[in-house]
Amino acid sequence: AAKLSPEKLLCQLRDRVNVTMIQGSDGPFDTSEWQQYLPGKSLNETVGRLGRCAVVSSAGSLKSSHLGQEIDSHDAVLRFNGAPTKGFQEDVGQKTTIRLVNSQLVTVEEQQFLREALYNTGILIVWDPAPYHAEIHEWYRKPDYNFFESYKAYRSTHPEQPFYILNPKMQWQLWDILQENSMEHIQPNPPSSGMLGIVIMMTLCDEVDVYEFLPSKRQTDICHYYQKFHDRACTMGAYHPLLFEKNLVKHINQGTDEDIYTHGKVTLPGFRNVHC
Ligand code: NCC
């Protein structure tokens, strides 16, 4: 049971979650060294004004969904981490406008990240778990995963591909709203890439359709649609407050329960269509 009405919750998200990318004018990044790596254009300038957008979770329940065409009919599509389209078009589509990756992938799986063609399409955004409400300087000194060198290496080999670093403030602004609207105490771990991606698209688009974040009738213990690995924690959450994220998204859904059941689909308004 959430505490605020869906309308009030949308206003809180719109007004309190600041979705920004690290810029050359930000704290420790305001050096000539960093200027050459950070993209010159803002994310807004790069994507322009987007109409209908799709966010595609990596859940195993996308398998056999046949949602590919519907997903590709959107103006922009956001995907996560190493989620592929090749070989899975029928279920997840082939368009990738933005790919949100976590710093663990960029660091621990650096070799794949620097080599695999799947990362070379669309706009990349990387995020890293920061200490609770830490200043950018503090986070920069002790990131969860030190992805900065790998970021620079990628930028050097793909200078034309927009690649942003998500301002870490966003994760805790969002976490505070999750906590305030939950009856239980939530562990202070940042939201999942899924939840961050949803809010990023709400800032860029008129309307956002999210697929298989709230599981459909195809719900399964299979973690990802592209792997055979079974783990219930992928859908329910372990480190990330995934269950609380899903309750919140269910609460602000403007689509029908039928759409969730059959398509795993939730429809959310873009913030420019939220009037407070
Ligand atoms: O699994 P992951 O997430 O890449 O999935 C992206 C987002 O899709 C939603 N999801 C996924 C699976 C599922 N069964 N149900 C879902 O709802 C979630 O919202 C999820 O965020 C991450 O959030 O970044 C995460 O990343 C992986 C892993 O680091 C990357 O895939 C790179 O290999 C994490 N797994 C591990 O660390 C083992 C996962 O916990 C979170």
mmCIF file of C-alpha atoms and ligand atoms in Angstrom:
data_model
loop_
_atom_site.group_PDB
_atom_site.id
_atom_site.type_symbol
_atom_site.label_atom_id
_atom_site.label_comp_id
_atom_site.label_asym_id
_atom_site.label_seq_id
_atom_site.Cartn_x
_atom_site.Cartn_y
_atom_site.Cartn_z
ATOM 1 C CA ALA A 1 0.000 0.000 0.000
ATOM 2 C CA ALA A 2 1.578 3.240 -1.142
ATOM 3 C CA LYS A 3 0.993 6.344 0.907
ATOM 4 C CA LEU A 4 0.482 8.930 -1.816
ATOM 5 C CA SER A 5 -2.104 9.007 -4.594
ATOM 6 C CA PRO A 6 -0.700 8.142 -8.048
ATOM 7 C CA GLU A 7 -1.003 11.815 -9.073
ATOM 8 C CA LYS A 8 0.947 13.057 -6.040
ATOM 9 C CA LEU A 9 3.563 10.346 -6.468
ATOM 10 C CA LEU A 10 4.130 11.361 -10.089
ATOM 11 C CA CYS A 11 4.588 14.966 -8.949
ATOM 12 C CA GLN A 12 7.137 13.866 -6.338
ATOM 13 C CA LEU A 13 9.072 11.936 -8.959
ATOM 14 C CA ARG A 14 8.925 14.863 -11.393
ATOM 15 C CA ASP A 15 10.004 17.474 -8.871
ATOM 16 C CA ARG A 16 12.473 15.631 -6.656
ATOM 17 C CA VAL A 17 14.387 13.300 -8.960
ATOM 18 C CA ASN A 18 16.955 15.239 -10.906
ATOM 19 C CA VAL A 19 17.930 13.271 -13.979
ATOM 20 C CA THR A 20 21.230 14.725 -15.145
ATOM 21 C CA MET A 21 24.386 13.400 -16.731
ATOM 22 C CA ILE A 22 27.884 14.350 -15.534
ATOM 23 C CA GLN A 23 29.017 17.444 -17.416
ATOM 24 C CA GLY A 24 32.416 19.032 -17.886
ATOM 25 C CA SER A 25 31.420 21.741 -15.409
ATOM 26 C CA ASP A 26 30.776 19.222 -12.585
ATOM 27 C CA GLY A 27 33.216 18.997 -9.686
ATOM 28 C CA PRO A 28 36.166 16.691 -10.285
ATOM 29 C CA PHE A 29 35.285 16.353 -13.974
ATOM 30 C CA ASP A 30 36.071 20.021 -14.717
ATOM 31 C CA THR A 31 39.616 19.242 -15.852
ATOM 32 C CA SER A 32 41.013 19.450 -19.388
ATOM 33 C CA GLU A 33 41.685 15.708 -19.134
ATOM 34 C CA TRP A 34 38.001 14.910 -18.590
ATOM 35 C CA GLN A 35 36.736 17.506 -21.116
ATOM 36 C CA GLN A 36 38.097 15.418 -23.963
ATOM 37 C CA TYR A 37 36.177 12.348 -22.804
ATOM 38 C CA LEU A 38 32.754 13.653 -21.777
ATOM 39 C CA PRO A 39 30.283 14.161 -24.663
ATOM 40 C CA GLY A 40 30.037 17.749 -25.865
ATOM 41 C CA LYS A 41 26.245 17.720 -26.267
ATOM 42 C CA SER A 42 23.756 17.173 -23.472
ATOM 43 C CA LEU A 43 21.587 14.035 -23.537
ATOM 44 C CA ASN A 44 18.554 16.220 -24.298
ATOM 45 C CA GLU A 45 20.252 17.756 -27.316
ATOM 46 C CA THR A 46 21.378 14.332 -28.509
ATOM 47 C CA VAL A 47 17.965 12.608 -28.362
ATOM 48 C CA GLY A 48 15.680 15.570 -29.058
ATOM 49 C CA ARG A 49 12.069 15.503 -27.945
ATOM 50 C CA LEU A 50 10.757 11.944 -27.864
ATOM 51 C CA GLY A 51 7.133 10.863 -28.213
ATOM 52 C CA ARG A 52 6.319 7.240 -27.360
ATOM 53 C CA CYS A 53 9.146 5.321 -25.699
ATOM 54 C CA ALA A 54 9.671 1.727 -24.638
ATOM 55 C CA VAL A 55 11.707 0.387 -21.739
ATOM 56 C CA VAL A 56 12.537 -3.314 -22.124
ATOM 57 C CA SER A 57 13.462 -5.180 -18.941
ATOM 58 C CA SER A 58 15.765 -8.165 -19.316
ATOM 59 C CA ALA A 59 13.353 -10.578 -17.632
ATOM 60 C CA GLY A 60 13.036 -14.212 -18.719
ATOM 61 C CA SER A 61 9.298 -13.645 -19.185
ATOM 62 C CA LEU A 62 10.026 -11.779 -22.434
ATOM 63 C CA LYS A 63 10.783 -15.166 -23.975
ATOM 64 C CA SER A 64 8.005 -16.184 -26.405
ATOM 65 C CA SER A 65 6.229 -12.870 -25.829
ATOM 66 C CA HIS A 66 6.200 -11.886 -29.537
ATOM 67 C CA LEU A 67 6.421 -8.261 -28.380
ATOM 68 C CA GLY A 68 9.179 -7.338 -30.847
ATOM 69 C CA GLN A 69 7.037 -5.457 -33.368
ATOM 70 C CA GLU A 70 5.145 -3.580 -30.701
ATOM 71 C CA ILE A 71 8.390 -2.570 -28.969
ATOM 72 C CA ASP A 72 9.956 -1.381 -32.251
ATOM 73 C CA SER A 73 6.884 0.750 -33.037
ATOM 74 C CA HIS A 74 8.054 3.225 -30.367
ATOM 75 C CA ASP A 75 10.103 6.334 -31.192
ATOM 76 C CA ALA A 76 12.845 5.240 -28.828
ATOM 77 C CA VAL A 77 13.761 2.034 -26.994
ATOM 78 C CA LEU A 78 15.852 1.686 -23.827
ATOM 79 C CA ARG A 79 17.605 -1.589 -22.949
ATOM 80 C CA PHE A 80 19.852 -2.718 -20.095
ATOM 81 C CA ASN A 81 23.368 -4.015 -19.636
ATOM 82 C CA GLY A 82 24.248 -6.899 -21.997
ATOM 83 C CA ALA A 83 20.674 -7.580 -23.153
ATOM 84 C CA PRO A 84 20.938 -8.574 -26.839
ATOM 85 C CA THR A 85 18.495 -8.023 -29.703
ATOM 86 C CA LYS A 86 20.237 -10.233 -32.275
ATOM 87 C CA GLY A 87 18.520 -13.609 -32.301
ATOM 88 C CA PHE A 88 15.698 -12.311 -30.084
ATOM 89 C CA GLN A 89 14.013 -9.734 -32.374
ATOM 90 C CA GLU A 90 10.709 -11.587 -32.406
ATOM 91 C CA ASP A 91 10.346 -11.122 -28.645
ATOM 92 C CA VAL A 92 12.268 -7.926 -27.832
ATOM 93 C CA GLY A 93 12.549 -6.005 -31.122
ATOM 94 C CA GLN A 94 15.721 -4.713 -32.751
ATOM 95 C CA LYS A 95 15.736 -0.971 -32.054
ATOM 96 C CA THR A 96 18.101 0.316 -29.359
ATOM 97 C CA THR A 97 18.114 4.079 -28.774
ATOM 98 C CA ILE A 98 19.621 4.067 -25.283
ATOM 99 C CA ARG A 99 21.458 1.335 -23.371
ATOM 100 C CA LEU A 100 21.818 1.806 -19.613
ATOM 101 C CA VAL A 101 24.704 -0.196 -18.170
ATOM 102 C CA ASN A 102 25.912 -0.586 -14.597
ATOM 103 C CA SER A 103 29.505 0.090 -13.566
ATOM 104 C CA GLN A 104 30.012 -3.549 -12.612
ATOM 105 C CA LEU A 105 29.545 -4.608 -16.231
ATOM 106 C CA VAL A 106 31.881 -1.871 -17.509
ATOM 107 C CA THR A 107 34.563 -2.888 -14.994
ATOM 108 C CA VAL A 108 34.270 -6.621 -14.271
ATOM 109 C CA GLU A 109 33.227 -7.532 -17.822
ATOM 110 C CA GLU A 110 35.512 -4.872 -19.332
ATOM 111 C CA GLN A 111 36.900 -7.103 -22.085
ATOM 112 C CA GLN A 112 33.426 -7.972 -23.407
ATOM 113 C CA PHE A 113 32.251 -4.405 -22.933
ATOM 114 C CA LEU A 114 35.106 -3.003 -25.015
ATOM 115 C CA ARG A 115 34.802 -5.713 -27.681
ATOM 116 C CA GLU A 116 31.199 -6.760 -28.192
ATOM 117 C CA ALA A 117 29.337 -5.073 -31.042
ATOM 118 C CA LEU A 118 26.104 -5.047 -29.080
ATOM 119 C CA TYR A 119 27.330 -1.996 -27.148
ATOM 120 C CA ASN A 120 28.104 0.004 -30.286
ATOM 121 C CA THR A 121 24.477 0.888 -31.105
ATOM 122 C CA GLY A 122 22.624 3.862 -29.677
ATOM 123 C CA ILE A 123 23.464 6.088 -26.747
ATOM 124 C CA LEU A 124 25.250 4.555 -23.759
ATOM 125 C CA ILE A 125 24.692 5.639 -20.158
ATOM 126 C CA VAL A 126 26.670 4.146 -17.260
ATOM 127 C CA TRP A 127 25.719 4.415 -13.584
ATOM 128 C CA ASP A 128 27.523 3.441 -10.391
ATOM 129 C CA PRO A 129 26.134 2.872 -6.864
ATOM 130 C CA ALA A 130 27.201 5.906 -4.812
ATOM 131 C CA PRO A 131 27.220 6.301 -1.022
ATOM 132 C CA TYR A 132 23.885 7.605 0.306
ATOM 133 C CA HIS A 133 23.475 11.252 -0.796
ATOM 134 C CA ALA A 134 27.237 11.597 -1.301
ATOM 135 C CA GLU A 135 28.739 14.622 -3.033
ATOM 136 C CA ILE A 136 30.128 13.895 -6.501
ATOM 137 C CA HIS A 137 33.674 14.428 -5.148
ATOM 138 C CA GLU A 138 33.240 11.808 -2.440
ATOM 139 C CA TRP A 139 31.761 9.320 -4.907
ATOM 140 C CA TYR A 140 34.551 10.016 -7.425
ATOM 141 C CA ARG A 141 37.163 9.086 -4.813
ATOM 142 C CA LYS A 142 35.454 5.803 -3.955
ATOM 143 C CA PRO A 143 33.076 4.590 -6.641
ATOM 144 C CA ASP A 144 31.484 1.175 -6.093
ATOM 145 C CA TYR A 145 33.291 -0.066 -9.205
ATOM 146 C CA ASN A 146 36.121 2.044 -10.568
ATOM 147 C CA PHE A 147 34.838 2.209 -14.130
ATOM 148 C CA PHE A 148 36.488 5.491 -15.122
ATOM 149 C CA GLU A 149 39.465 4.012 -16.982
ATOM 150 C CA SER A 150 37.259 1.603 -18.882
ATOM 151 C CA TYR A 151 34.938 4.515 -19.764
ATOM 152 C CA LYS A 152 37.873 6.473 -21.145
ATOM 153 C CA ALA A 153 39.107 3.478 -23.124
ATOM 154 C CA TYR A 154 35.662 3.023 -24.687
ATOM 155 C CA ARG A 155 35.409 6.750 -25.499
ATOM 156 C CA SER A 156 38.798 6.633 -27.222
ATOM 157 C CA THR A 157 37.788 3.775 -29.504
ATOM 158 C CA HIS A 158 34.207 5.034 -30.129
ATOM 159 C CA PRO A 159 34.493 8.835 -30.002
ATOM 160 C CA GLU A 160 31.377 9.376 -32.143
ATOM 161 C CA GLN A 161 29.028 7.311 -29.970
ATOM 162 C CA PRO A 162 27.363 9.374 -27.232
ATOM 163 C CA PHE A 163 28.276 7.868 -23.854
ATOM 164 C CA TYR A 164 27.137 9.534 -20.641
ATOM 165 C CA ILE A 165 27.810 9.044 -16.949
ATOM 166 C CA LEU A 166 24.621 9.309 -14.883
ATOM 167 C CA ASN A 167 24.849 11.848 -12.080
ATOM 168 C CA PRO A 168 24.790 9.628 -8.959
ATOM 169 C CA LYS A 169 22.497 12.021 -7.050
ATOM 170 C CA MET A 170 19.512 10.653 -8.910
ATOM 171 C CA GLN A 171 19.622 7.160 -7.353
ATOM 172 C CA TRP A 172 19.137 8.407 -3.777
ATOM 173 C CA GLN A 173 16.538 11.027 -4.668
ATOM 174 C CA LEU A 174 14.587 8.151 -6.166
ATOM 175 C CA TRP A 175 15.361 5.793 -3.257
ATOM 176 C CA ASP A 176 14.008 8.367 -0.749
ATOM 177 C CA ILE A 177 10.672 8.392 -2.594
ATOM 178 C CA LEU A 178 10.605 4.576 -2.658
ATOM 179 C CA GLN A 179 11.225 4.497 1.104
ATOM 180 C CA GLU A 180 8.683 7.207 1.930
ATOM 181 C CA ASN A 181 6.017 5.265 0.082
ATOM 182 C CA SER A 182 6.710 1.854 1.579
ATOM 183 C CA MET A 183 5.365 0.486 4.839
ATOM 184 C CA GLU A 184 8.558 -1.462 5.447
ATOM 185 C CA HIS A 185 12.121 -0.372 6.031
ATOM 186 C CA ILE A 186 14.096 -0.660 2.781
ATOM 187 C CA GLN A 187 17.791 -1.551 2.781
ATOM 188 C CA PRO A 188 19.751 1.485 1.628
ATOM 189 C CA ASN A 189 20.886 0.039 -1.707
ATOM 190 C CA PRO A 190 20.330 1.979 -4.940
ATOM 191 C CA PRO A 191 17.412 1.216 -7.276
ATOM 192 C CA SER A 192 17.951 -1.298 -10.077
ATOM 193 C CA SER A 193 18.998 -0.272 -13.570
ATOM 194 C CA GLY A 194 15.391 -1.011 -14.534
ATOM 195 C CA MET A 195 13.919 1.599 -12.222
ATOM 196 C CA LEU A 196 16.580 4.165 -13.122
ATOM 197 C CA GLY A 197 15.918 3.600 -16.829
ATOM 198 C CA ILE A 198 12.178 4.075 -16.384
ATOM 199 C CA VAL A 199 12.678 7.459 -14.723
ATOM 200 C CA ILE A 200 15.279 8.510 -17.312
ATOM 201 C CA MET A 201 12.740 7.819 -20.086
ATOM 202 C CA MET A 202 9.998 9.671 -18.199
ATOM 203 C CA THR A 203 12.178 12.795 -18.413
ATOM 204 C CA LEU A 204 12.812 12.410 -22.168
ATOM 205 C CA CYS A 205 9.491 11.125 -23.565
ATOM 206 C CA ASP A 206 5.814 12.063 -23.780
ATOM 207 C CA GLU A 207 4.784 8.532 -22.787
ATOM 208 C CA VAL A 208 6.660 5.448 -21.619
ATOM 209 C CA ASP A 209 5.628 1.806 -22.086
ATOM 210 C CA VAL A 210 7.571 -0.550 -19.845
ATOM 211 C CA TYR A 211 7.767 -4.248 -20.790
ATOM 212 C CA GLU A 212 8.072 -7.158 -18.330
ATOM 213 C CA PHE A 213 9.189 -5.052 -15.382
ATOM 214 C CA LEU A 214 5.882 -6.051 -13.820
ATOM 215 C CA PRO A 215 5.772 -9.709 -14.800
ATOM 216 C CA SER A 216 3.045 -11.007 -17.111
ATOM 217 C CA LYS A 217 1.426 -14.426 -17.143
ATOM 218 C CA ARG A 218 4.749 -15.623 -18.599
ATOM 219 C CA GLN A 219 6.495 -14.981 -15.248
ATOM 220 C CA THR A 220 9.326 -17.459 -14.768
ATOM 221 C CA ASP A 221 12.317 -18.191 -12.534
ATOM 222 C CA ILE A 222 14.538 -17.826 -15.601
ATOM 223 C CA CYS A 223 16.501 -14.676 -14.895
ATOM 224 C CA HIS A 224 17.068 -13.251 -18.393
ATOM 225 C CA TYR A 225 15.397 -13.860 -21.761
ATOM 226 C CA TYR A 226 18.865 -14.409 -23.241
ATOM 227 C CA GLN A 227 20.266 -16.928 -20.715
ATOM 228 C CA LYS A 228 19.280 -20.269 -19.180
ATOM 229 C CA PHE A 229 20.161 -19.192 -15.636
ATOM 230 C CA HIS A 230 17.405 -19.628 -12.973
ATOM 231 C CA ASP A 231 17.154 -17.287 -9.987
ATOM 232 C CA ARG A 232 14.000 -15.904 -8.414
ATOM 233 C CA ALA A 233 15.977 -12.973 -7.002
ATOM 234 C CA CYS A 234 16.232 -11.528 -10.521
ATOM 235 C CA THR A 235 12.521 -10.744 -10.553
ATOM 236 C CA MET A 236 12.014 -10.220 -6.796
ATOM 237 C CA GLY A 237 15.290 -8.488 -5.954
ATOM 238 C CA ALA A 238 18.084 -9.154 -3.496
ATOM 239 C CA TYR A 239 20.508 -6.234 -3.513
ATOM 240 C CA HIS A 240 18.214 -3.748 -5.274
ATOM 241 C CA PRO A 241 14.839 -2.743 -3.732
ATOM 242 C CA LEU A 242 13.157 -4.369 -6.734
ATOM 243 C CA LEU A 243 9.907 -5.364 -5.018
ATOM 244 C CA PHE A 244 9.369 -1.810 -3.767
ATOM 245 C CA GLU A 245 10.194 -0.426 -7.222
ATOM 246 C CA LYS A 246 7.606 -2.697 -8.774
ATOM 247 C CA ASN A 247 4.928 -1.733 -6.235
ATOM 248 C CA LEU A 248 5.544 1.921 -6.979
ATOM 249 C CA VAL A 249 5.395 1.422 -10.748
ATOM 250 C CA LYS A 250 2.183 -0.606 -10.379
ATOM 251 C CA HIS A 251 0.691 2.263 -8.375
ATOM 252 C CA ILE A 252 1.383 4.901 -11.070
ATOM 253 C CA ASN A 253 0.474 2.650 -14.021
ATOM 254 C CA GLN A 254 -1.989 4.352 -16.367
ATOM 255 C CA GLY A 255 -2.591 1.223 -18.412
ATOM 256 C CA THR A 256 -4.819 -1.726 -17.567
ATOM 257 C CA ASP A 257 -4.211 -4.817 -15.412
ATOM 258 C CA GLU A 258 -5.076 -6.828 -18.537
ATOM 259 C CA ASP A 259 -2.058 -5.251 -20.323
ATOM 260 C CA ILE A 260 0.179 -6.267 -17.440
ATOM 261 C CA TYR A 261 -1.148 -9.818 -17.497
ATOM 262 C CA THR A 262 -0.940 -10.375 -21.248
ATOM 263 C CA HIS A 263 1.977 -8.125 -22.283
ATOM 264 C CA GLY A 264 3.792 -7.379 -19.023
ATOM 265 C CA LYS A 265 3.104 -3.808 -20.120
ATOM 266 C CA VAL A 266 2.817 -0.713 -17.973
ATOM 267 C CA THR A 267 2.121 2.780 -19.402
ATOM 268 C CA LEU A 268 3.519 5.821 -17.636
ATOM 269 C CA PRO A 269 3.256 9.512 -18.521
ATOM 270 C CA GLY A 270 6.360 11.508 -19.400
ATOM 271 C CA PHE A 271 7.045 14.231 -16.835
ATOM 272 C CA ARG A 272 6.126 16.962 -19.300
ATOM 273 C CA ASN A 273 2.616 15.501 -19.254
ATOM 274 C CA VAL A 274 2.428 15.493 -15.453
ATOM 275 C CA HIS A 275 0.630 18.589 -14.147
ATOM 276 C CA CYS A 276 0.954 19.346 -10.476
HETATM 277 O O1 NCC B 1 19.869 -8.427 -14.629
HETATM 278 P P1 NCC B 1 19.935 -7.019 -15.100
HETATM 279 O O2 NCC B 1 20.106 -6.067 -13.780
HETATM 280 O O3 NCC B 1 20.911 -6.674 -16.144
HETATM 281 O O4 NCC B 1 18.470 -6.629 -15.613
HETATM 282 C C1 NCC B 1 18.136 -5.303 -16.027
HETATM 283 C C2 NCC B 1 16.872 -4.852 -15.332
HETATM 284 O O5 NCC B 1 15.758 -5.643 -15.749
HETATM 285 C C3 NCC B 1 14.865 -5.870 -14.650
HETATM 286 N N1 NCC B 1 14.683 -7.331 -14.473
HETATM 287 C C4 NCC B 1 15.636 -8.218 -14.867
HETATM 288 C C5 NCC B 1 15.424 -9.570 -14.720
HETATM 289 C C6 NCC B 1 14.214 -10.035 -14.180
HETATM 290 N N2 NCC B 1 13.954 -11.340 -14.077
HETATM 291 N N3 NCC B 1 13.298 -9.137 -13.783
HETATM 292 C C7 NCC B 1 13.490 -7.813 -13.930
HETATM 293 O O6 NCC B 1 12.604 -7.010 -13.567
HETATM 294 C C8 NCC B 1 15.477 -5.181 -13.431
HETATM 295 O O7 NCC B 1 14.858 -3.924 -13.249
HETATM 296 C C9 NCC B 1 16.919 -4.989 -13.827
HETATM 297 O O8 NCC B 1 17.486 -3.826 -13.235
HETATM 298 C C10 NCC B 1 21.071 -4.153 -12.859
HETATM 299 O O9 NCC B 1 20.066 -3.676 -12.316
HETATM 300 O O10 NCC B 1 21.999 -3.465 -13.344
HETATM 301 C C11 NCC B 1 21.188 -5.701 -12.922
HETATM 302 O O11 NCC B 1 22.481 -6.064 -13.457
HETATM 303 C C12 NCC B 1 22.916 -7.430 -13.294
HETATM 304 C C13 NCC B 1 24.328 -7.583 -13.932
HETATM 305 O O12 NCC B 1 25.260 -6.778 -13.241
HETATM 306 C C14 NCC B 1 24.263 -7.108 -15.411
HETATM 307 O O13 NCC B 1 23.310 -7.876 -16.132
HETATM 308 C C15 NCC B 1 25.611 -7.237 -16.099
HETATM 309 O O14 NCC B 1 26.028 -8.561 -16.217
HETATM 310 C C16 NCC B 1 22.889 -7.823 -11.824
HETATM 311 N N4 NCC B 1 23.288 -9.242 -11.695
HETATM 312 C C17 NCC B 1 24.356 -9.630 -11.024
HETATM 313 O O15 NCC B 1 25.118 -8.851 -10.476
HETATM 314 C C18 NCC B 1 24.601 -11.127 -10.976
HETATM 315 C C19 NCC B 1 21.457 -7.664 -11.300
HETATM 316 O O16 NCC B 1 21.411 -7.984 -9.926
HETATM 317 C C20 NCC B 1 20.960 -6.238 -11.501
#
